[in-house]
Every structure is written in structure tokens, then in C-alpha cells.
């Protein structure tokens, strides 16, 4: 099993826990890193989707996460570089169409992503036997 498959497996386990009522325990540390005082699966989903699909648009992120465009926009405001945001997601104009904004992780966002990856790897190693 390669690294990405193990991380997908760990994420699947975390998602299953969320769906079975263990959401706050399973996601406590990652959400704390994302600066959430309450469990916010939409913030978690958008952050991961941008991390694994850098250069996507808000519409593409909405399609990939199953969230509404309005919810994705709100989360991007919370995690983005706008006033009051965390500064983890950057928006830049598309080179061919300036009306389109592409989403990528900022330097701070990449740092948070690395920490989340370490946490997931640790979680996965705790799940794996021996």
C-alpha cells in the first residue's frame, strides 16, 4: 500500500468516525489546527480539496466536495487571505480568463497541511497492526 493510499484510508476512517457520532474526537486536532472552535466538516473538506487539487476554482471545489457554492465561498473567506481570514488559501486570477480565480495553499496553508499530514500518518500508524 503506497503513502497516498494509506492517507486515503486514514481519511476514510476519520470520515466514518464522523458519520458515526465520533466527529469531535476524530477531528479535534485537525480542526484545532484549522482554527475552528467548533467541528466544521465543510472547512476540513474545502481545505483538503484545495490542498490536493491546487489551481481549482471555487465551482470545481464545490463539485468535488458536494458543498454548495455559497458554503465554499464562505469557507474560502474564513480560510483565505481576505481580512479576518486565516491566510491559508490564496486566490489568483486565471492567466487566460481574469474572471476566473484559482485556489492554492499559501505558505502558511502549506505549513498547516504538512502538520495535518503528519497527524494523519501518526493516526494511520496507530490503526495499523504491529
Short mmCIF file of C-alpha atoms in Angstrom, two decimals, residues 3-53:
data_model
loop_
_atom_site.label_atom_id
_atom_site.label_comp_id
_atom_site.label_asym_id
_atom_site.label_seq_id
_atom_site.Cartn_x
_atom_site.Cartn_y
_atom_site.Cartn_z
CA UNK A 3 1.64 6.51 1.03
CA UNK A 4 -1.35 8.14 -0.67
CA UNK A 5 -3.48 5.01 -0.28
CA UNK A 6 -2.62 4.87 3.42
CA UNK A 7 -3.58 8.53 3.82
CA UNK A 8 -6.82 7.98 1.92
CA UNK A 9 -7.53 5.01 4.20
CA UNK A 10 -6.85 7.13 7.29
CA UNK A 11 -9.10 9.88 5.93
CA UNK A 12 -11.83 7.31 5.20
CA UNK A 13 -11.58 6.05 8.78
CA UNK A 14 -11.83 9.61 10.08
CA UNK A 15 -14.87 10.26 7.90
CA UNK A 16 -16.52 7.07 9.09
CA UNK A 17 -15.97 8.12 12.69
CA UNK A 18 -17.52 11.49 11.93
CA UNK A 19 -20.56 9.82 10.48
CA UNK A 20 -20.96 7.54 13.49
CA UNK A 21 -21.05 10.35 16.03
CA UNK A 22 -17.36 10.43 16.93
CA UNK A 23 -16.74 13.52 14.82
CA UNK A 24 -15.49 15.81 17.55
CA UNK A 25 -12.97 13.26 18.86
CA UNK A 26 -11.72 12.09 15.47
CA UNK A 27 -11.26 15.59 14.06
CA UNK A 28 -10.37 17.50 17.23
CA UNK A 29 -6.69 18.08 16.44
CA UNK A 30 -7.01 18.73 12.69
CA UNK A 31 -9.86 21.16 13.28
CA UNK A 32 -7.89 22.87 16.03
CA UNK A 33 -5.07 23.36 13.51
CA UNK A 34 -7.60 24.79 11.08
CA UNK A 35 -8.58 27.27 13.78
CA UNK A 36 -12.10 26.01 14.23
CA UNK A 37 -13.67 26.30 17.64
CA UNK A 38 -16.48 24.01 16.52
CA UNK A 39 -16.32 20.98 14.32
CA UNK A 40 -16.66 22.15 10.72
CA UNK A 41 -16.55 19.36 8.20
CA UNK A 42 -17.04 21.87 5.37
CA UNK A 43 -13.85 23.76 6.35
CA UNK A 44 -11.96 20.49 6.61
CA UNK A 45 -13.27 19.29 3.22
CA UNK A 46 -12.51 22.55 1.40
CA UNK A 47 -9.01 22.79 2.88
CA UNK A 48 -8.14 19.22 1.85
CA UNK A 49 -9.71 19.62 -1.57
CA UNK A 50 -7.63 22.74 -2.29
CA UNK A 51 -4.51 21.00 -0.95
CA UNK A 52 -4.92 18.02 -3.27
CA UNK A 53 -6.29 19.98 -6.25
#
